[in-house]
XYZ file of C-alpha atoms in Angstrom:
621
model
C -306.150 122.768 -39.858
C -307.226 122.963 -43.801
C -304.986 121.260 -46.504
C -304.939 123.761 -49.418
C -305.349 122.507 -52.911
C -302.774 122.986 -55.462
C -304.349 123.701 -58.705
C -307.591 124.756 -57.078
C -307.755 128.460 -59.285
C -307.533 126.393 -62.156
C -309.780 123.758 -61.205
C -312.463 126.256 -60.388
C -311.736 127.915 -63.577
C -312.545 124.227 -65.765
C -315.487 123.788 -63.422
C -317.081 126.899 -64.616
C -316.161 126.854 -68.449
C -317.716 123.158 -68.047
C -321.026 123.925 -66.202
C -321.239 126.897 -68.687
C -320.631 124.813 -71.925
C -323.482 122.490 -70.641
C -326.203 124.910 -70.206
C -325.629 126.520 -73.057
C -325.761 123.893 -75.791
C -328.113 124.255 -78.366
C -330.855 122.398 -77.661
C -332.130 121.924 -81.026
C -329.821 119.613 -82.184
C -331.408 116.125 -82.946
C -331.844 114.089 -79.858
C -332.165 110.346 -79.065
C -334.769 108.675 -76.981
C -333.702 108.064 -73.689
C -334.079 103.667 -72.793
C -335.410 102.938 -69.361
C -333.617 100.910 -67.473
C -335.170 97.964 -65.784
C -334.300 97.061 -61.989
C -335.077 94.881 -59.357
C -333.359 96.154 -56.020
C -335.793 98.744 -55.157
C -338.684 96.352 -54.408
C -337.167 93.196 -55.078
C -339.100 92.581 -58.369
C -338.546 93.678 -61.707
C -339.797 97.150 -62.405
C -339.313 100.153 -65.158
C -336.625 102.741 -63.375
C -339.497 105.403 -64.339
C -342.029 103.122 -62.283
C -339.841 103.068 -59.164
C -340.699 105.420 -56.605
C -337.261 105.915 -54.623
C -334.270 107.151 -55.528
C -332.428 104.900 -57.952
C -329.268 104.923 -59.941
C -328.833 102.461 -63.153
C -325.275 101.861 -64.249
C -324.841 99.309 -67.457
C -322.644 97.731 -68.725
C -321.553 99.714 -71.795
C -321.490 102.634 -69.142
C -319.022 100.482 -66.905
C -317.180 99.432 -69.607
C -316.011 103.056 -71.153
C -315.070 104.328 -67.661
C -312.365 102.002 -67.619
C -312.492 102.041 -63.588
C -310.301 98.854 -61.758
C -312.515 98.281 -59.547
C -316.340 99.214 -58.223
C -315.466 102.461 -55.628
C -314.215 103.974 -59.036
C -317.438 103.872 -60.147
C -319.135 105.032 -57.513
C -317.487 108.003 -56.748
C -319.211 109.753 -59.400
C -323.086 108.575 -58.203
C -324.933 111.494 -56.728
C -325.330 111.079 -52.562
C -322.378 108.151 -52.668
C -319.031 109.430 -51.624
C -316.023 107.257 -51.524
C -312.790 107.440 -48.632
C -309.577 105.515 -49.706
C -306.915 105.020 -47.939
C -304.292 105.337 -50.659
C -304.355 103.429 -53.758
C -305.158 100.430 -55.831
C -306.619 97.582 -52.950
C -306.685 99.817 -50.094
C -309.669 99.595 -47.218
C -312.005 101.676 -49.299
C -315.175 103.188 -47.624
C -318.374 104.405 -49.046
C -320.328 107.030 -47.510
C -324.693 107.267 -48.934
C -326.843 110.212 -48.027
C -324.319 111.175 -45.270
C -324.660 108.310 -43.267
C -321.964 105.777 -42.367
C -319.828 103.354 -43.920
C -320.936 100.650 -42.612
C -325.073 101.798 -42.882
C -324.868 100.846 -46.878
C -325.650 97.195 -47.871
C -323.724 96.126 -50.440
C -324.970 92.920 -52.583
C -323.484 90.607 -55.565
C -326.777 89.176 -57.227
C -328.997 89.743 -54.541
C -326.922 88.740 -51.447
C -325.180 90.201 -48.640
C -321.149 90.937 -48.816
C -320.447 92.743 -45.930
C -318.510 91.282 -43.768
C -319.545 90.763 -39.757
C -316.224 91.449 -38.167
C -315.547 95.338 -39.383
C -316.418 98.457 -41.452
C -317.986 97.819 -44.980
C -317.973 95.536 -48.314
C -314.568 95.257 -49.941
C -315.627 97.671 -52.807
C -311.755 97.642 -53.771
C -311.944 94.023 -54.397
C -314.582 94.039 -57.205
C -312.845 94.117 -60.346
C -315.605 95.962 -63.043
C -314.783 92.886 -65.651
C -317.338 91.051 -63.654
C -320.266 93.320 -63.543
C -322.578 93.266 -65.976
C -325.100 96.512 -64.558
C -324.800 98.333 -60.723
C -328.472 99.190 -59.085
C -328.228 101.692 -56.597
C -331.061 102.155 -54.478
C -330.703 105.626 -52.085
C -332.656 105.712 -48.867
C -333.637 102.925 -46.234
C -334.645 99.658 -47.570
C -334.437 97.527 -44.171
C -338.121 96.416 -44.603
C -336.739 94.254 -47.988
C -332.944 93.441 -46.797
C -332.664 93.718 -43.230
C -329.952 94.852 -40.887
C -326.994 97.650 -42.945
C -329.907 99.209 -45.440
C -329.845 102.426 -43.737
C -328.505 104.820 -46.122
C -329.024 102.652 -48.968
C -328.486 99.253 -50.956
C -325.752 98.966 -53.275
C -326.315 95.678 -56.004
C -323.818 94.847 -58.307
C -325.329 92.371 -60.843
C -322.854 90.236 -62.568
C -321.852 89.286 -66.055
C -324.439 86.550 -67.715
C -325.352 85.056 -70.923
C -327.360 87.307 -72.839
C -325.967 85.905 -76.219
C -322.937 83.790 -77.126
C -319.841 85.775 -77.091
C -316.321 85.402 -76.269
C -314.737 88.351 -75.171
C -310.883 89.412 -73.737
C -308.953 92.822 -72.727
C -305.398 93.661 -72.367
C -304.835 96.957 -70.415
C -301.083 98.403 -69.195
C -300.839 101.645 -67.463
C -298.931 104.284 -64.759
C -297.989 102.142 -61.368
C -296.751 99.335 -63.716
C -300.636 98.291 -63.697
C -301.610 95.116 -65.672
C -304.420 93.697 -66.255
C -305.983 90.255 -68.467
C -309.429 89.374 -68.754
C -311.337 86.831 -70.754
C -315.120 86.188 -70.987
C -317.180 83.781 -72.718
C -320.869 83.259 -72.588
C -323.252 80.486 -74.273
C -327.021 80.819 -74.188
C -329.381 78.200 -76.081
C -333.009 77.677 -75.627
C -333.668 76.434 -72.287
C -329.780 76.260 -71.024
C -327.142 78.875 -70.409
C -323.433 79.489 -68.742
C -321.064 82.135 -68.455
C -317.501 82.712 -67.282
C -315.390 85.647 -66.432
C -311.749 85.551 -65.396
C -310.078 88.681 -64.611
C -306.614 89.416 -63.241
C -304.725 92.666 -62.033
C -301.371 93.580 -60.944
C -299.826 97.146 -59.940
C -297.369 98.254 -57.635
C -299.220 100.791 -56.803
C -297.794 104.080 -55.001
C -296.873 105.195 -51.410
C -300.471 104.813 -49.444
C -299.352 107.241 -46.953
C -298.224 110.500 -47.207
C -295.145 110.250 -45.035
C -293.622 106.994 -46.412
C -292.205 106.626 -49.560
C -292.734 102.189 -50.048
C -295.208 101.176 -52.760
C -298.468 99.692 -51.379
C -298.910 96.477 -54.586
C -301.758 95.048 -55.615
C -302.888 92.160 -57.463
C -306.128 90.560 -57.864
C -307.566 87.343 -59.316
C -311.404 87.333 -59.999
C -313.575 84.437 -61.104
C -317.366 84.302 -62.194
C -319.475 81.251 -63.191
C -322.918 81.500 -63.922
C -325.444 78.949 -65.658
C -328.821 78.005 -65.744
C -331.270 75.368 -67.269
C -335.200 75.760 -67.838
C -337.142 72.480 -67.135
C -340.862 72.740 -67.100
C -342.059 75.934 -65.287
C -339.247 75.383 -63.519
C -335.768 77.766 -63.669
C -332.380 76.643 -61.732
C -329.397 78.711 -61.475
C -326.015 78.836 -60.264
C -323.568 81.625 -59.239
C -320.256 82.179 -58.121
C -317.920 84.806 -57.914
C -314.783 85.365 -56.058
C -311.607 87.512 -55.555
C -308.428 86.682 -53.984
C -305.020 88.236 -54.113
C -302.448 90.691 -52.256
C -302.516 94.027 -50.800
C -299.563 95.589 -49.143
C -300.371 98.667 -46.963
C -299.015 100.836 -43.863
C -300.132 99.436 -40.479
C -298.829 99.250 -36.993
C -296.085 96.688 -36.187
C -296.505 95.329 -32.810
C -292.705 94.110 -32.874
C -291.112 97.944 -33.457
C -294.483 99.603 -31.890
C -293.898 102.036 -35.492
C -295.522 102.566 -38.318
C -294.152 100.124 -41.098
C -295.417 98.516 -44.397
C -297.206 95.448 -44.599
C -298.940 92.873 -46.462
C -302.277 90.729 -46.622
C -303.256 88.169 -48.261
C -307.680 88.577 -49.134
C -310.534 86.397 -50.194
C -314.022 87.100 -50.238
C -316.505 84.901 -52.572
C -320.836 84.983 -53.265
C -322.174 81.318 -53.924
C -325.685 81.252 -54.590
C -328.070 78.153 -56.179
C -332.104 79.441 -56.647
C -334.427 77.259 -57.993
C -337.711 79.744 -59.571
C -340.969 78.144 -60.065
C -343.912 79.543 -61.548
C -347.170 77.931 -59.187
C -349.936 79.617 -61.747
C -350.104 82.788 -64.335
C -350.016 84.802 -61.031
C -347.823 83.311 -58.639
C -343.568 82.738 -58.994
C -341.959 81.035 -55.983
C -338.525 81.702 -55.837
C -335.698 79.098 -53.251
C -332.619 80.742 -52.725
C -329.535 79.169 -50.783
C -325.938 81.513 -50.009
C -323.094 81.465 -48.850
C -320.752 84.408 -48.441
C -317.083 84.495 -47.192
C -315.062 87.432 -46.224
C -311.363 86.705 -45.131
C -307.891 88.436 -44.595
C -305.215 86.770 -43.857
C -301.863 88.922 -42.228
C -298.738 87.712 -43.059
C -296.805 89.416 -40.518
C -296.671 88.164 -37.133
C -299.229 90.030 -34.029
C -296.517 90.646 -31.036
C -299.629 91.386 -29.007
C -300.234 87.367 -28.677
C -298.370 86.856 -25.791
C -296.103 84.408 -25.191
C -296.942 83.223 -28.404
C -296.921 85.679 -31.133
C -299.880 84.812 -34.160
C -300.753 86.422 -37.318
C -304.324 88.112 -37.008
C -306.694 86.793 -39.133
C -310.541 87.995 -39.475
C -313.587 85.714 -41.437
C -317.167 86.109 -42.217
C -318.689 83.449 -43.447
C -322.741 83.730 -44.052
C -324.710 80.721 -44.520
C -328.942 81.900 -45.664
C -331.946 80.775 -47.296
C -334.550 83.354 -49.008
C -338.276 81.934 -49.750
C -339.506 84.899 -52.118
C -343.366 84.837 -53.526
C -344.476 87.201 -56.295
C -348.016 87.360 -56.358
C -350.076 89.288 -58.651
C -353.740 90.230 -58.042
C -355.533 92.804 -60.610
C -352.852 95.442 -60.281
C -351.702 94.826 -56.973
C -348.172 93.450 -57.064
C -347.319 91.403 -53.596
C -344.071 90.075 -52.357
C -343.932 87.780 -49.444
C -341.136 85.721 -48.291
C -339.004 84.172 -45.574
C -335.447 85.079 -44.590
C -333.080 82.727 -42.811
C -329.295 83.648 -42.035
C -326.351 82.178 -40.152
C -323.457 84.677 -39.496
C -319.928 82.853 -38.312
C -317.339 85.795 -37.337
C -313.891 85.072 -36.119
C -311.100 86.872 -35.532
C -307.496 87.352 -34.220
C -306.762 91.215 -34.297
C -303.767 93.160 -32.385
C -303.807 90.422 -28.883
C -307.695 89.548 -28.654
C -309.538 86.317 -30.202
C -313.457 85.600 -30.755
C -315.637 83.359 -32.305
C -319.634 84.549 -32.464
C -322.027 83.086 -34.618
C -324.991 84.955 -34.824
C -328.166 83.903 -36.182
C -331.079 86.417 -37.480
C -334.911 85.047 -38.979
C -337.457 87.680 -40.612
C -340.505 87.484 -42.383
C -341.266 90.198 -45.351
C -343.813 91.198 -47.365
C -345.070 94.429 -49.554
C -347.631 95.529 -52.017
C -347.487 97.935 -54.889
C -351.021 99.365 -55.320
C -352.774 102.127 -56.705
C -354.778 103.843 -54.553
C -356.811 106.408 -56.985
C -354.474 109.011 -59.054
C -351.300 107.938 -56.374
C -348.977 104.796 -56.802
C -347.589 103.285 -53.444
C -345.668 100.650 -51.965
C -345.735 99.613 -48.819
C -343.355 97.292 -47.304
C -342.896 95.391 -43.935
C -340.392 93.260 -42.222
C -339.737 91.815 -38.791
C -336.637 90.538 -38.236
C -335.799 88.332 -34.664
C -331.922 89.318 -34.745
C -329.925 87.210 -31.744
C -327.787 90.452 -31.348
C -330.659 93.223 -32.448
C -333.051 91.439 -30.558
C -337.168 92.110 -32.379
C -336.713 94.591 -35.320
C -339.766 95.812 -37.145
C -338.912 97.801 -40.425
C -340.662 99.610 -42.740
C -341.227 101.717 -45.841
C -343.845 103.954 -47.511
C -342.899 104.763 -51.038
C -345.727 107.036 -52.553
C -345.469 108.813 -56.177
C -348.273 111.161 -58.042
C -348.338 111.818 -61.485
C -349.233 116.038 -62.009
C -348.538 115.147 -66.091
C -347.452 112.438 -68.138
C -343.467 113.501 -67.710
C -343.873 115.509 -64.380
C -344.248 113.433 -61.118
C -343.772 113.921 -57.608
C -343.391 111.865 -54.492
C -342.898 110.797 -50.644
C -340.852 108.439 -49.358
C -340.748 107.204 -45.472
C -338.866 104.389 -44.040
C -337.543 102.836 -40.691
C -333.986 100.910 -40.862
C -331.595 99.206 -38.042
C -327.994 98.104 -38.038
C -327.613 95.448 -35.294
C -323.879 95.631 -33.763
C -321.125 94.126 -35.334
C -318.808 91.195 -33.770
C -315.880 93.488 -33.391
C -318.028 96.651 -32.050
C -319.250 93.675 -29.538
C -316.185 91.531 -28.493
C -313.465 93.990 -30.640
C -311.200 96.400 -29.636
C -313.419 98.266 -26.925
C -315.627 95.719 -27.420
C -318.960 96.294 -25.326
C -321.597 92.954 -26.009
C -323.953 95.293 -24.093
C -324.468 98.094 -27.286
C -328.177 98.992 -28.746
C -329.211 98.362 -32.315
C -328.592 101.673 -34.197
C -331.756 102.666 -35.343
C -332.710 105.428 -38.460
C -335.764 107.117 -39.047
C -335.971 108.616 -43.182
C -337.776 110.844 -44.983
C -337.516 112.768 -49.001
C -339.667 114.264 -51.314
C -339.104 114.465 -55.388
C -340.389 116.034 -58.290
C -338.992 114.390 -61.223
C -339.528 115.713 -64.735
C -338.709 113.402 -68.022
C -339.147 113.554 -71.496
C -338.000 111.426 -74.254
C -334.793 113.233 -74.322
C -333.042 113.427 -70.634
C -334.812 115.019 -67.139
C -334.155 116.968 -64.477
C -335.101 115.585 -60.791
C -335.113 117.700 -57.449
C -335.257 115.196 -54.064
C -334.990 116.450 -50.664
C -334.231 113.924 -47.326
C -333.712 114.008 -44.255
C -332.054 110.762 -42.126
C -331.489 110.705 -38.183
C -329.780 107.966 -36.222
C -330.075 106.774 -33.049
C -327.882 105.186 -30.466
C -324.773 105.467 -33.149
C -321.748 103.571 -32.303
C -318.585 105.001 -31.114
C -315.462 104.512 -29.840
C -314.859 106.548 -26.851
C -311.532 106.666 -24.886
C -312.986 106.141 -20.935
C -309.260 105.949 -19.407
C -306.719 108.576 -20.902
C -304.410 107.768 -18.597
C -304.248 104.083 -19.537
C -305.793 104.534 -23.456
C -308.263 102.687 -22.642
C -311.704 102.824 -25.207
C -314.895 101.539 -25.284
C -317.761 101.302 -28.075
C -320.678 103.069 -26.678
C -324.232 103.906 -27.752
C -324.002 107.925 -27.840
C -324.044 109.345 -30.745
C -327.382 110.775 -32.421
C -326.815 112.338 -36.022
C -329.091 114.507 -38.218
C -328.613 114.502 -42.120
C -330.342 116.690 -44.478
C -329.797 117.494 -47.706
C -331.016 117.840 -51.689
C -330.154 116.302 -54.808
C -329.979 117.781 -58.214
C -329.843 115.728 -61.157
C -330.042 116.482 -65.089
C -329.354 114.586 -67.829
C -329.627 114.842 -71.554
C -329.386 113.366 -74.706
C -329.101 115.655 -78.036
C -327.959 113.606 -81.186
C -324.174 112.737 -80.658
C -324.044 114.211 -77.135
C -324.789 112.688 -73.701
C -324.465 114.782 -70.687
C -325.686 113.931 -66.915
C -324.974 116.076 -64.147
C -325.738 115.951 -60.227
C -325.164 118.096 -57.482
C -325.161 117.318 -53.341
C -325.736 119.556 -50.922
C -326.278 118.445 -47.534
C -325.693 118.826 -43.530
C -324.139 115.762 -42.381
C -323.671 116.733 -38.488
C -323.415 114.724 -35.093
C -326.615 116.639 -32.962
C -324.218 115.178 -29.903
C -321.751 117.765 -30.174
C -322.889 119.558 -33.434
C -319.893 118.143 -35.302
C -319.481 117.548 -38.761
C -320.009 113.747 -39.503
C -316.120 112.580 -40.953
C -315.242 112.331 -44.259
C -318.716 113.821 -45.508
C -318.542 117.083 -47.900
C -321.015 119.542 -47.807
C -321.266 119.905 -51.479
C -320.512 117.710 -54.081
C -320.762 118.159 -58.190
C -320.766 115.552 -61.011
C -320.753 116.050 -64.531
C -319.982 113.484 -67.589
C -319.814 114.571 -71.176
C -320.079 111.804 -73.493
C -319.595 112.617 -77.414
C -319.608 109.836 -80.336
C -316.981 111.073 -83.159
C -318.060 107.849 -85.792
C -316.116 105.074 -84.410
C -314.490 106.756 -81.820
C -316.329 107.551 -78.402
C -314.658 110.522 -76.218
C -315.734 110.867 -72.746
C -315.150 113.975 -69.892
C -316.003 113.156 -66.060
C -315.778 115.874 -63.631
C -315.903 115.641 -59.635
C -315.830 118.381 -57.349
C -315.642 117.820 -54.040
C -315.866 120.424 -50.577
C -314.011 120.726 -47.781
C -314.300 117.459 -45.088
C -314.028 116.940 -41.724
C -311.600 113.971 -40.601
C -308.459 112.581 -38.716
C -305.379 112.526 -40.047
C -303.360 108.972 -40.064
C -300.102 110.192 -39.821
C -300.579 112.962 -36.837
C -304.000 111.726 -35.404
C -305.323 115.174 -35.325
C -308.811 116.459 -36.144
C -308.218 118.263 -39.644
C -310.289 119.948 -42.222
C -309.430 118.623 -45.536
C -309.142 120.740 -48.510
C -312.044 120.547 -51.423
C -310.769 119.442 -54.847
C -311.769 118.727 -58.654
C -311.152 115.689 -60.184
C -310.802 115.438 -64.034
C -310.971 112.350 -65.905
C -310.662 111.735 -69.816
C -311.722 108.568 -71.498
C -311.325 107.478 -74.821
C -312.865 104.477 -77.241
C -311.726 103.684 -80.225
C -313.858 100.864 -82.448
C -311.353 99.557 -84.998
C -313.681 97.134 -86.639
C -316.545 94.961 -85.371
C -314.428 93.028 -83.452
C -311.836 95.073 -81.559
C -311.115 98.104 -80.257
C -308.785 100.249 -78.348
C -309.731 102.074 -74.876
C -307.632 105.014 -73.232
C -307.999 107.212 -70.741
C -306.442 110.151 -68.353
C -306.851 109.893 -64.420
C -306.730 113.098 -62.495
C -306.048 115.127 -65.827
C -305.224 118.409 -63.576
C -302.477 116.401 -61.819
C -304.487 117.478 -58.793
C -303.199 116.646 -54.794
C -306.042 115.689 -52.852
C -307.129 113.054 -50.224
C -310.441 111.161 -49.415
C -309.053 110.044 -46.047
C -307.091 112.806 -44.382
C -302.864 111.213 -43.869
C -303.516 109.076 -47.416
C -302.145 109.573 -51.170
C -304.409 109.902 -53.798
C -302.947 108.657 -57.627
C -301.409 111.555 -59.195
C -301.897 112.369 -63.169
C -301.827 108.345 -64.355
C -302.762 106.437 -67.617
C -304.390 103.122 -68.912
C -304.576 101.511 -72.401
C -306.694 98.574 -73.397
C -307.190 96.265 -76.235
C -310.524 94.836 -76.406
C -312.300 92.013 -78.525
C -315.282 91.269 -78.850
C -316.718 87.834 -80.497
């Protein structure tokens, strides 16, 4: 079964006249030098993006800020290799798919540490409201050997807003599904001390999550983050917090009626972290940090499958660890050695079955950047003593060569594990007797830059082991079990260009890829073959137009409403933003979602937004 497209001739038609008015721009026009953005996710130290010898993906904060997205999977969506499944609107479970591997094989971090939760599927992407974020580091390939268990297709780490300077800043946006949103920010940095804060609050009623119901699915959201610091000596101590809590309503399965009806949850999920950085010598930095991460929903309708006594379900993570990290430098050989420490606490109450499993996981790490001759490497080890995983030994070989000063090439090689969740163990078809999923990686690049934009080619290759699945052992009775039986195979190539000619900014990427389960040959769900990105960015004076453009193939999946295997239909996604700088102070921001109105799902059975608009009001202090 395919779902056909409406407006797909004239989508294809935009597509073209865009890719065409890109390549044939005059490139003499006067161009600005591209910045180099700075990250510390792909080896867990601070490095030049051009240094960095994986796949990476910078997004800032002026970059976040002008695509007006409500929350982080809007973002995403538009990041080569990263697709996003929604099921319906504003708050809804939201799913993100790297490289063709699983949603639950990306790790996703605030400020360094872990958010995903240890009862089910991935990080709450939809609960990350963009106000907070002050730059996203995306890091594409396995990075188990620096973060452990989830890091198979890639690492995902939002850094939030801090004090660069004092500021005070606030936005006021309205737009289609009655949304609303208030935010407020104010920052305060002095020599030796600093502290931020960052309030944000939404509210929409949102639209009809699935397609054959016609309730609203509303939203809100209330976001906090704190940050400060204070330099003593060679000594630094900071503090961070952020959290989200709020309302979702959604379709699920009543247990009273045994139909499908709407319903409503209440959500919470929070990042504490205190580190304490101290600098031993010129060479050595010792850095202490203690977490603690919480991921809870709350239902607020009652589960008829408690019996006698009917109880609402209820699922929390909460994730107690320390990190010991050591920078050491030696000539030019960069090393990083640390400790890793982690107490996982997963309960939950879920359609008639309870459990409680803490889980505890140690792991030593260490790697070393080094030349060796004309060829840059980094090599990186972890073992990890999981109580679920059992011993885990990870690694990565990252490996670049310089042919000229703008072309490079490189090879990248890594191992990575996901140890069973708590619900894949004592769930729904619960089995405590599954295998560690277990990936093998490999890619190659060549990766040209100049002063002015790039173009980069990269070509991987990912299979998985023992994948978990749910497999129905008694039809009769519908009866399922998790079992160790898939294997998958993922290849594909990347495309990416970007540049920058006077008053014009244009990046575009393109995915092509074979996503399959080698089991049966089947396409992997929710993974499109092909996949093209394009942003046009154009400065008019004071006002700042930009043009995104997704196009997305054809995807395997199951439908929600009829449970069927369907193909769904490709699409193209048009988006329009708009910033307007009134004076230093304030400005106005607009934009146009879906600008060809067009009908299309990321999770076969569930509505997309239709045509829809925001306005903002910004100052800045």
């Amino acid at each position: 079964m395919s779902t056909q497209t409406p407006h797909a001739s004239h989508a294809r038609h935009l597509t073209a006249l865009l890719i065409g008015f890109i390549l044939s721009l005059n490139t003499a026009l006067v161009a600005d030098e591209v910045e180099d953005d700075i990250l510390v996710t792909a080896t867990r130290s601070q490095k030049s993006q051009q240094d960095v010898l994986v796949a990476t993906t910078v997004i800032n904060r002026e970059e976040i800020k002008n695509s007006g997205a409500n929350d982080l999977a809007e973002i995403l969506r538009f990041v080569a290799g990263i697709e996003i499944g929604r099921n319906g609107g504003p708050g809804q479970t939201t799913s993100v798919f790297m490289r063709g591997t699983e949603s639950n094989h990306t790790l996703v971090l605030i400020d360094g540490v872990e958010m995903n939760p240890g009862t089910i599927g991935g990080a709450a992407l939809q609960n990350i409201n963009p106000d907070i974020i002050e730059r996203i580091e995306i890091v594409k390939g396995p990075r188990s050997a620096l973060y452990g268990s989830e890091a198979v297709g890639g690492v995902i780490n939002v850094i939030t807003r801090n004090a660069q300077q004092s500021s005070i800043n606030t936005s006021l946006s309205y737009g289609s599904f009655e949304h609303k949103q208030v935010s407020a920010s104010s920052t305060y940095r002095d020599e030796g001390r600093f502290a931020s804060f960052t309030l944000a609050w939404q509210d929409t009623n949102g639209f009809a999550s699935l397609r054959n119901q016609t309730e609203k699915s509303a939203h809100n959201n209330l976001s906090l983050n704190l940050q400060a610091g204070l330099h003593v000596y060679a000594q630094e101590l900071e503090f961070k917090h952020w959290q989200a809590s709020g309302n979702t309503k959604y379709y699920g399965f009543d247990t009273l009626n045994f139909v499908t009806a709407p319903l409503d949850q209440d959500f919470q999920n929070s990042v504490t972290a205190l580190a304490v950085t101290s600098n031993l010598s010129d060479n050595w930095q010792s850095q202490v940090t203690l977490a603690q991460a919480n991921d809870l929903i709350e239902q607020n309708q009652l589960d008829f499958f408690f019996f006698p006594e009917p109880q609402k379900d209820r699922v929390e993570t909460e994730r107690l660890s320390v990190d010991w990290q050591n920078s050491i430098q030696v000539n030019n050989y960069e090393i990083i050695a640390g400790a890793y420490f982690e107490r996982e606490d997963a309960d939950s109450l879920s359609f008639g079955s309870a459990f409680s499993d803490p889980t505890e996981a140690k792991a030593l790490y260490a790697s070393i950047d080094a030349p060796l001759g004309d060829i840059q490497s980094n090599l990186a080890m972890r073992y990890t003593d999981h109580e679920t995983a059992g011993d885990q030994l990870s690694w990565n070989i990252d490996l670049g060569y310089s042919i000229t000063g703008n072309l490079k090439t490189g090879l990248t090689s890594g191992r990575a594990f996901r140890a069973p969740d708590a619900t894949d163990r004592y769930g729904f078809g619960g089995n405590p007797d599954l295998k560690t999923e277990e990936s093998t990686s490999i890619s190659a690049h060549l990766d040209w830059q100049t002063h002015y934009g790039g173009f980069k080619l990269e070509i991987f290759q990912t299979k998985i082991d023992d994948l978990i699945e749910s497999v129905n052992i008694d039809p009769v009775n519908f009866i399922f079990q998790n079992i160790n039986i898939a294997e998958t195979e993922i290849k594909g190539i990347e495309l990416a260009h970007k540049i920058h000619l006077g008053a014009w900014n244009l990046d575009t990427t393109a995915t092509m890829q074979s996503p399959k389960n080698t089991f049966d040959d089947s396409l992997l769900l929710r993974r499109a073959r092909r996949t093209l990105s394009t942003h046009v960015r154009r400065d008019f004076a004071a006002i700042n137009f930009g043009l995104q453009l997704l196009a997305s193939s054809e995807r395997a999946d199951i439908d929600a409403v009829s449970f069927a295997p369907v193909l769904s239909g490709g699409y193209v996604l048009a988006n329009m933003t708009a910033a307007w700088q009134l004076n230093d102070n304030l400005s106005l921001f607009g934009k146009i979602d879906n600008l060809l109105d067009t009908e299309y799902a990321t999770a076969a059975g569930y509505r997309q937004a239709e045509r829809n608009y925001q306005l903002s009001l910004r100052m800045e202090y």
